[in-house]
PDB file of C-alpha atoms in Angstrom:
ATOM      1  CA  ASP A   1       0.000   0.000   0.000  1.00 85.00           C
ATOM      2  CA  SER A   2       1.588   3.250  -1.210  1.00 86.00           C
ATOM      3  CA  GLY A   3      -0.551   5.446   1.036  1.00 93.00           C
ATOM      4  CA  VAL A   4      -2.043   7.292  -1.946  1.00 97.00           C
ATOM      5  CA  THR A   5      -5.789   6.828  -2.207  1.00 97.00           C
ATOM      6  CA  GLN A   6      -7.759   7.245  -5.403  1.00 98.00           C
ATOM      7  CA  THR A   7     -11.500   7.072  -5.931  1.00 97.00           C
ATOM      8  CA  PRO A   8     -13.388   5.729  -7.718  1.00 97.00           C
ATOM      9  CA  LYS A   9     -11.453   2.646  -8.807  1.00 96.00           C
ATOM     10  CA  HIS A  10     -13.700   2.055 -11.787  1.00 97.00           C
ATOM     11  CA  LEU A  11     -16.018   4.391 -13.639  1.00 97.00           C
ATOM     12  CA  ILE A  12     -18.187   3.825 -16.695  1.00 97.00           C
ATOM     13  CA  THR A  13     -19.878   6.770 -18.337  1.00 97.00           C
ATOM     14  CA  ALA A  14     -21.143   8.017 -21.666  1.00 98.00           C
ATOM     15  CA  THR A  15     -19.667  10.417 -24.204  1.00 98.00           C
ATOM     16  CA  GLY A  16     -20.325  14.049 -23.422  1.00 97.00           C
ATOM     17  CA  GLN A  17     -20.500  13.481 -19.677  1.00 98.00           C
ATOM     18  CA  ARG A  18     -18.340  14.930 -16.909  1.00 98.00           C
ATOM     19  CA  VAL A  19     -16.557  13.015 -14.160  1.00 98.00           C
ATOM     20  CA  THR A  20     -14.419  13.883 -11.173  1.00 98.00           C
ATOM     21  CA  LEU A  21     -11.555  11.741  -9.951  1.00 98.00           C
ATOM     22  CA  ARG A  22     -10.296  12.195  -6.434  1.00 98.00           C
ATOM     23  CA  CYS A  23      -6.876  11.665  -4.896  1.00 98.00           C
ATOM     24  CA  SER A  24      -5.637  11.801  -1.323  1.00 98.00           C
ATOM     25  CA  PRO A  25      -1.827  11.963  -1.128  1.00 96.00           C
ATOM     26  CA  ARG A  26       0.367  10.201   1.393  1.00 96.00           C
ATOM     27  CA  SER A  27       0.407  11.852   4.778  1.00 94.00           C
ATOM     28  CA  GLY A  28       2.894  14.707   4.697  1.00 90.00           C
ATOM     29  CA  ASP A  29       3.278  14.847   0.918  1.00 93.00           C
ATOM     30  CA  LEU A  30       2.704  18.302  -0.536  1.00 92.00           C
ATOM     31  CA  SER A  31       2.973  17.464  -4.225  1.00 92.00           C
ATOM     32  CA  VAL A  32       0.317  15.702  -6.262  1.00 94.00           C
ATOM     33  CA  TYR A  33       0.685  14.556  -9.850  1.00 94.00           C
ATOM     34  CA  TRP A  34      -1.863  13.274 -12.344  1.00 97.00           C
ATOM     35  CA  TYR A  35      -1.033  10.817 -15.122  1.00 96.00           C
ATOM     36  CA  GLN A  36      -3.064   9.228 -17.880  1.00 96.00           C
ATOM     37  CA  GLN A  37      -2.253   5.777 -19.189  1.00 95.00           C
ATOM     38  CA  SER A  38      -3.981   4.573 -22.316  1.00 91.00           C
ATOM     39  CA  LEU A  39      -3.181   1.529 -24.406  1.00 81.00           C
ATOM     40  CA  ASP A  40      -1.858   3.432 -27.382  1.00 67.00           C
ATOM     41  CA  GLN A  41       0.019   6.269 -25.648  1.00 70.00           C
ATOM     42  CA  GLY A  42       1.661   4.860 -22.568  1.00 78.00           C
ATOM     43  CA  LEU A  43       2.007   6.929 -19.421  1.00 88.00           C
ATOM     44  CA  GLN A  44       1.339  10.637 -20.008  1.00 91.00           C
ATOM     45  CA  PHE A  45       1.985  13.342 -17.436  1.00 91.00           C
ATOM     46  CA  LEU A  46      -0.978  15.682 -17.068  1.00 95.00           C
ATOM     47  CA  ILE A  47      -0.325  18.138 -14.263  1.00 94.00           C
ATOM     48  CA  GLN A  48       1.459  18.688 -10.940  1.00 92.00           C
ATOM     49  CA  TYR A  49       0.386  20.651  -7.870  1.00 92.00           C
ATOM     50  CA  TYR A  50       2.527  21.674  -4.956  1.00 91.00           C
ATOM     51  CA  ASN A  51       0.834  22.855  -1.784  1.00 91.00           C
ATOM     52  CA  GLY A  52      -2.223  24.040  -3.660  1.00 93.00           C
ATOM     53  CA  GLU A  53      -0.474  25.703  -6.581  1.00 92.00           C
ATOM     54  CA  GLU A  54       0.021  24.427 -10.088  1.00 92.00           C
ATOM     55  CA  ARG A  55       3.708  23.654 -10.643  1.00 88.00           C
ATOM     56  CA  ALA A  56       4.075  21.855 -13.951  1.00 87.00           C
ATOM     57  CA  LYS A  57       1.831  21.094 -16.827  1.00 89.00           C
ATOM     58  CA  GLY A  58       2.007  18.296 -19.330  1.00 89.00           C
ATOM     59  CA  ASN A  59      -0.281  17.127 -22.075  1.00 84.00           C
ATOM     60  CA  ILE A  60      -3.505  18.049 -20.345  1.00 94.00           C
ATOM     61  CA  LEU A  61      -6.467  18.775 -22.608  1.00 95.00           C
ATOM     62  CA  GLU A  62      -8.487  21.968 -22.189  1.00 96.00           C
ATOM     63  CA  ARG A  63     -11.507  19.772 -21.364  1.00 97.00           C
ATOM     64  CA  PHE A  64      -9.616  18.561 -18.298  1.00 97.00           C
ATOM     65  CA  SER A  65      -8.943  20.582 -15.181  1.00 97.00           C
ATOM     66  CA  ALA A  66      -7.524  19.870 -11.778  1.00 97.00           C
ATOM     67  CA  GLN A  67      -7.012  21.496  -8.433  1.00 97.00           C
ATOM     68  CA  GLN A  68      -5.426  20.809  -5.084  1.00 97.00           C
ATOM     69  CA  PHE A  69      -7.374  21.800  -2.012  1.00 97.00           C
ATOM     70  CA  PRO A  70      -6.097  23.224   1.306  1.00 96.00           C
ATOM     71  CA  ASP A  71      -6.224  19.752   2.871  1.00 95.00           C
ATOM     72  CA  LEU A  72      -3.926  18.680  -0.021  1.00 96.00           C
ATOM     73  CA  HIS A  73      -6.312  16.285  -1.664  1.00 97.00           C
ATOM     74  CA  SER A  74      -6.700  16.783  -5.392  1.00 98.00           C
ATOM     75  CA  GLU A  75      -9.434  16.368  -7.955  1.00 98.00           C
ATOM     76  CA  LEU A  76      -9.168  15.844 -11.690  1.00 98.00           C
ATOM     77  CA  ASN A  77     -12.221  16.935 -13.641  1.00 98.00           C
ATOM     78  CA  LEU A  78     -12.806  15.489 -17.075  1.00 98.00           C
ATOM     79  CA  SER A  79     -15.587  17.038 -19.152  1.00 97.00           C
ATOM     80  CA  SER A  80     -17.198  16.561 -22.558  1.00 97.00           C
ATOM     81  CA  LEU A  81     -15.847  13.043 -22.459  1.00 98.00           C
ATOM     82  CA  GLU A  82     -14.875  11.290 -25.652  1.00 97.00           C
ATOM     83  CA  LEU A  83     -14.257   7.638 -26.379  1.00 96.00           C
ATOM     84  CA  GLY A  84     -10.532   8.338 -26.518  1.00 94.00           C
ATOM     85  CA  ASP A  85     -10.535   9.510 -22.909  1.00 96.00           C
ATOM     86  CA  SER A  86     -10.977   5.926 -21.782  1.00 96.00           C
ATOM     87  CA  ALA A  87      -7.817   5.201 -19.819  1.00 96.00           C
ATOM     88  CA  LEU A  88      -6.304   4.507 -16.454  1.00 96.00           C
ATOM     89  CA  TYR A  89      -5.814   7.739 -14.519  1.00 98.00           C
ATOM     90  CA  PHE A  90      -3.140   7.702 -11.860  1.00 97.00           C
ATOM     91  CA  CYS A  91      -2.480  10.068  -9.045  1.00 97.00           C
ATOM     92  CA  ALA A  92       0.934  10.157  -7.410  1.00 96.00           C
ATOM     93  CA  SER A  93       2.353  12.112  -4.526  1.00 95.00           C
ATOM     94  CA  SER A  94       5.779  13.024  -3.249  1.00 92.00           C
ATOM     95  CA  VAL A  95       7.372  14.816  -0.348  1.00 85.00           C
ATOM     96  CA  GLY A  96       7.251  18.562  -0.890  1.00 65.00           C
ATOM     97  CA  ARG A  97       9.545  20.032  -3.471  1.00 66.00           C
ATOM     98  CA  ALA A  98       8.777  23.447  -4.866  1.00 61.00           C
ATOM     99  CA  TRP A  99      10.260  22.626  -8.259  1.00 67.00           C
ATOM    100  CA  GLY A 100      10.730  19.354  -9.966  1.00 71.00           C
ATOM    101  CA  THR A 101       9.582  15.884  -9.132  1.00 77.00           C
ATOM    102  CA  GLY A 102      10.258  14.106  -5.891  1.00 80.00           C
ATOM    103  CA  GLU A 103      10.185  10.375  -5.285  1.00 88.00           C
ATOM    104  CA  LEU A 104       6.788   9.342  -6.616  1.00 91.00           C
ATOM    105  CA  PHE A 105       4.325   7.010  -4.978  1.00 94.00           C
ATOM    106  CA  PHE A 106       1.289   6.051  -7.030  1.00 96.00           C
ATOM    107  CA  GLY A 107      -2.280   5.304  -6.147  1.00 97.00           C
ATOM    108  CA  GLU A 108      -4.019   2.269  -7.605  1.00 96.00           C
ATOM    109  CA  GLY A 109      -5.559   4.316 -10.381  1.00 96.00           C
ATOM    110  CA  SER A 110      -9.054   5.084 -11.598  1.00 97.00           C
ATOM    111  CA  ARG A 111     -10.098   3.134 -14.655  1.00 96.00           C
ATOM    112  CA  LEU A 112     -12.410   5.250 -16.806  1.00 97.00           C
ATOM    113  CA  THR A 113     -14.442   3.707 -19.575  1.00 97.00           C
ATOM    114  CA  VAL A 114     -16.337   6.031 -21.895  1.00 97.00           C
ATOM    115  CA  LEU A 115     -19.072   4.344 -23.932  1.00 96.00           C
TER     116      LEU A 115
ATOM    117  CA  GLY B   1      14.074  17.362 -24.624  1.00 81.00           C
ATOM    118  CA  ILE B   2      15.680  14.501 -22.794  1.00 86.00           C
ATOM    119  CA  GLN B   3      15.363  11.052 -24.355  1.00 90.00           C
ATOM    120  CA  VAL B   4      14.904   7.881 -22.332  1.00 95.00           C
ATOM    121  CA  GLU B   5      15.499   4.490 -23.890  1.00 97.00           C
ATOM    122  CA  GLN B   6      14.880   1.201 -22.167  1.00 97.00           C
ATOM    123  CA  SER B   7      16.128  -2.178 -23.251  1.00 97.00           C
ATOM    124  CA  PRO B   8      15.214  -4.833 -23.937  1.00 97.00           C
ATOM    125  CA  PRO B   9      11.598  -3.993 -24.813  1.00 96.00           C
ATOM    126  CA  ASP B  10      10.493  -7.533 -23.989  1.00 97.00           C
ATOM    127  CA  LEU B  11      11.981 -10.286 -21.884  1.00 97.00           C
ATOM    128  CA  ILE B  12      10.870 -13.813 -21.079  1.00 97.00           C
ATOM    129  CA  LEU B  13      12.510 -15.688 -18.231  1.00 96.00           C
ATOM    130  CA  GLN B  14      12.195 -18.966 -16.453  1.00 97.00           C
ATOM    131  CA  GLU B  15      11.586 -18.721 -12.760  1.00 97.00           C
ATOM    132  CA  GLY B  16      14.885 -18.530 -10.921  1.00 97.00           C
ATOM    133  CA  ALA B  17      16.793 -16.765 -13.681  1.00 97.00           C
ATOM    134  CA  ASN B  18      18.564 -13.424 -13.293  1.00 97.00           C
ATOM    135  CA  SER B  19      18.110 -10.427 -15.558  1.00 97.00           C
ATOM    136  CA  THR B  20      19.413  -6.930 -16.186  1.00 98.00           C
ATOM    137  CA  LEU B  21      17.261  -4.121 -17.510  1.00 98.00           C
ATOM    138  CA  ARG B  22      18.861  -0.997 -18.890  1.00 98.00           C
ATOM    139  CA  CYS B  23      17.811   2.644 -19.060  1.00 98.00           C
ATOM    140  CA  ASN B  24      19.802   5.121 -21.154  1.00 98.00           C
ATOM    141  CA  PHE B  25      19.158   8.847 -20.974  1.00 96.00           C
ATOM    142  CA  SER B  26      20.447  11.676 -23.101  1.00 93.00           C
ATOM    143  CA  ASP B  27      21.101  14.465 -20.599  1.00 89.00           C
ATOM    144  CA  SER B  28      22.197  15.024 -17.018  1.00 88.00           C
ATOM    145  CA  VAL B  29      19.482  14.222 -14.513  1.00 87.00           C
ATOM    146  CA  ASN B  30      18.683  14.992 -10.906  1.00 85.00           C
ATOM    147  CA  ASN B  31      16.008  12.381 -10.575  1.00 88.00           C
ATOM    148  CA  LEU B  32      15.815   8.807 -11.814  1.00 95.00           C
ATOM    149  CA  GLN B  33      13.265   6.319 -10.644  1.00 96.00           C
ATOM    150  CA  TRP B  34      12.408   2.719 -11.448  1.00 97.00           C
ATOM    151  CA  PHE B  35       8.829   1.505 -11.273  1.00 97.00           C
ATOM    152  CA  HIS B  36       7.129  -1.835 -11.677  1.00 97.00           C
ATOM    153  CA  GLN B  37       3.640  -2.017 -13.136  1.00 96.00           C
ATOM    154  CA  ASN B  38       2.155  -5.382 -12.259  1.00 94.00           C
ATOM    155  CA  PRO B  39      -0.356  -7.218 -14.455  1.00 92.00           C
ATOM    156  CA  TRP B  40      -3.197  -5.673 -12.443  1.00 91.00           C
ATOM    157  CA  GLY B  41      -2.033  -2.191 -13.385  1.00 91.00           C
ATOM    158  CA  GLN B  42      -0.550  -1.092 -10.075  1.00 93.00           C
ATOM    159  CA  LEU B  43       2.509   1.150 -10.363  1.00 95.00           C
ATOM    160  CA  ILE B  44       5.005   0.416  -7.635  1.00 95.00           C
ATOM    161  CA  ASN B  45       7.990   2.551  -6.760  1.00 94.00           C
ATOM    162  CA  LEU B  46      11.116   0.387  -6.792  1.00 97.00           C
ATOM    163  CA  PHE B  47      14.029   2.774  -6.519  1.00 96.00           C
ATOM    164  CA  TYR B  48      14.731   6.481  -6.384  1.00 94.00           C
ATOM    165  CA  ILE B  49      18.307   6.451  -7.659  1.00 95.00           C
ATOM    166  CA  PRO B  50      19.741   9.514  -9.444  1.00 92.00           C
ATOM    167  CA  SER B  51      23.200   8.082  -8.762  1.00 93.00           C
ATOM    168  CA  GLY B  52      24.901   5.199  -6.981  1.00 96.00           C
ATOM    169  CA  THR B  53      23.671   1.752  -6.086  1.00 97.00           C
ATOM    170  CA  LYS B  54      20.755   0.554  -3.995  1.00 97.00           C
ATOM    171  CA  GLN B  55      19.457  -2.862  -3.101  1.00 97.00           C
ATOM    172  CA  ASN B  56      16.084  -4.073  -1.938  1.00 96.00           C
ATOM    173  CA  GLY B  57      15.816  -7.820  -1.525  1.00 97.00           C
ATOM    174  CA  ARG B  58      16.264  -9.551  -4.868  1.00 97.00           C
ATOM    175  CA  LEU B  59      16.270  -6.243  -6.715  1.00 98.00           C
ATOM    176  CA  SER B  60      19.108  -3.796  -7.031  1.00 98.00           C
ATOM    177  CA  ALA B  61      19.782  -0.754  -9.162  1.00 98.00           C
ATOM    178  CA  THR B  62      22.826   1.177 -10.239  1.00 98.00           C
ATOM    179  CA  THR B  63      22.911   4.576 -11.886  1.00 97.00           C
ATOM    180  CA  VAL B  64      26.080   5.869 -13.494  1.00 96.00           C
ATOM    181  CA  ALA B  65      25.076   9.477 -13.981  1.00 92.00           C
ATOM    182  CA  THR B  66      28.283  10.501 -15.750  1.00 93.00           C
ATOM    183  CA  GLU B  67      27.702   7.840 -18.405  1.00 96.00           C
ATOM    184  CA  ARG B  68      23.950   8.434 -18.514  1.00 96.00           C
ATOM    185  CA  TYR B  69      22.589   5.002 -17.806  1.00 97.00           C
ATOM    186  CA  SER B  70      20.931   3.018 -15.084  1.00 98.00           C
ATOM    187  CA  LEU B  71      20.619  -0.736 -14.617  1.00 98.00           C
ATOM    188  CA  LEU B  72      17.983  -2.699 -12.744  1.00 98.00           C
ATOM    189  CA  TYR B  73      19.008  -6.185 -11.641  1.00 98.00           C
ATOM    190  CA  ILE B  74      16.482  -8.854 -10.823  1.00 98.00           C
ATOM    191  CA  SER B  75      17.901 -11.975  -9.253  1.00 97.00           C
ATOM    192  CA  SER B  76      16.190 -15.339  -8.762  1.00 97.00           C
ATOM    193  CA  SER B  77      13.141 -14.078 -10.628  1.00 97.00           C
ATOM    194  CA  GLN B  78       9.670 -15.111  -9.521  1.00 97.00           C
ATOM    195  CA  THR B  79       6.379 -15.143 -11.397  1.00 97.00           C
ATOM    196  CA  THR B  80       5.290 -12.156  -9.318  1.00 96.00           C
ATOM    197  CA  ASP B  81       8.073 -10.139 -10.974  1.00 97.00           C
ATOM    198  CA  SER B  82       6.100 -10.205 -14.229  1.00 97.00           C
ATOM    199  CA  GLY B  83       4.862  -6.895 -15.549  1.00 96.00           C
ATOM    200  CA  VAL B  84       6.350  -3.777 -17.069  1.00 96.00           C
ATOM    201  CA  TYR B  85       9.387  -2.017 -15.647  1.00 97.00           C
ATOM    202  CA  PHE B  86       9.606   1.707 -16.271  1.00 96.00           C
ATOM    203  CA  CYS B  87      12.510   4.063 -15.902  1.00 96.00           C
ATOM    204  CA  ALA B  88      11.705   7.756 -15.496  1.00 95.00           C
ATOM    205  CA  VAL B  89      14.117  10.691 -15.351  1.00 93.00           C
ATOM    206  CA  GLU B  90      14.032  14.429 -14.803  1.00 87.00           C
ATOM    207  CA  ARG B  91      16.474  16.898 -16.284  1.00 80.00           C
ATOM    208  CA  ASN B  92      18.742  18.801 -13.952  1.00 70.00           C
ATOM    209  CA  ALA B  93      17.653  22.189 -15.312  1.00 66.00           C
ATOM    210  CA  GLY B  94      14.675  24.389 -16.038  1.00 65.00           C
ATOM    211  CA  ASN B  95      11.556  25.372 -14.128  1.00 62.00           C
ATOM    212  CA  ASN B  96       8.835  23.327 -15.805  1.00 59.00           C
ATOM    213  CA  ARG B  97      10.385  20.080 -14.676  1.00 69.00           C
ATOM    214  CA  LYS B  98       8.632  16.814 -15.143  1.00 79.00           C
ATOM    215  CA  LEU B  99       9.539  13.164 -15.265  1.00 86.00           C
ATOM    216  CA  ILE B 100      10.199  11.771 -18.705  1.00 89.00           C
ATOM    217  CA  TRP B 101       9.269   8.121 -18.958  1.00 92.00           C
ATOM    218  CA  GLY B 102      10.777   5.331 -20.991  1.00 94.00           C
ATOM    219  CA  LEU B 103       8.523   2.964 -22.886  1.00 93.00           C
ATOM    220  CA  GLY B 104       9.245   0.175 -20.444  1.00 95.00           C
ATOM    221  CA  THR B 105      10.535  -3.374 -20.473  1.00 97.00           C
ATOM    222  CA  SER B 106       7.809  -5.981 -20.476  1.00 96.00           C
ATOM    223  CA  LEU B 107       8.906  -8.965 -18.379  1.00 97.00           C
ATOM    224  CA  ALA B 108       7.216 -12.351 -18.283  1.00 97.00           C
ATOM    225  CA  VAL B 109       8.485 -14.894 -15.768  1.00 97.00           C
ATOM    226  CA  ASN B 110       7.283 -18.397 -16.476  1.00 96.00           C
ATOM    227  CA  PRO B 111       6.986 -21.062 -13.766  1.00 95.00           C
TER     228      PRO B 111
END
């Protein structure tokens, strides 16, 4: 158990819908990262937050947004869902580092299926 | 940007065999990590090793930063070692830092 908690574990929804994925980092970790893993594109970095502020951005679509709350949990919002958004979405956390990536610990992922 | 190459892409072993996985990177790094993704999709942190050597049970890793490569050794492999092994690195420069991931080595350990 990495100590990173993600919910829900599985989610099935329809095209055009909106979903929210939730992540609670390990106790004491200030940084949260979101990754998308699909069959044809491997592991893609989406976005990083450090202590509530956005720190680094990857290949995150405009239809996607994220935030980190004062209690350090994070949510990834996916809207206007398309079939191609079906993927495994991982959250990871690390001990606080203002810049760059610390030692990452991953949650079990949220498997999103868009029908 | 920095390039990360892992080899071999695929590996099949008999239980009990040893193996070495390699990660080459094209620039100096301040962060290198090895991860194992098991067949159920879980991503497990194996080593945080920007330089030097570490060991954890049957697994060990060595990073030679000056020569821009890292090796992951698996000894006495078990079927539970099956899955994909990823190397990820971060450049030692810039503000918008992020981990760059290799494509992984897919390992199958047969009983």
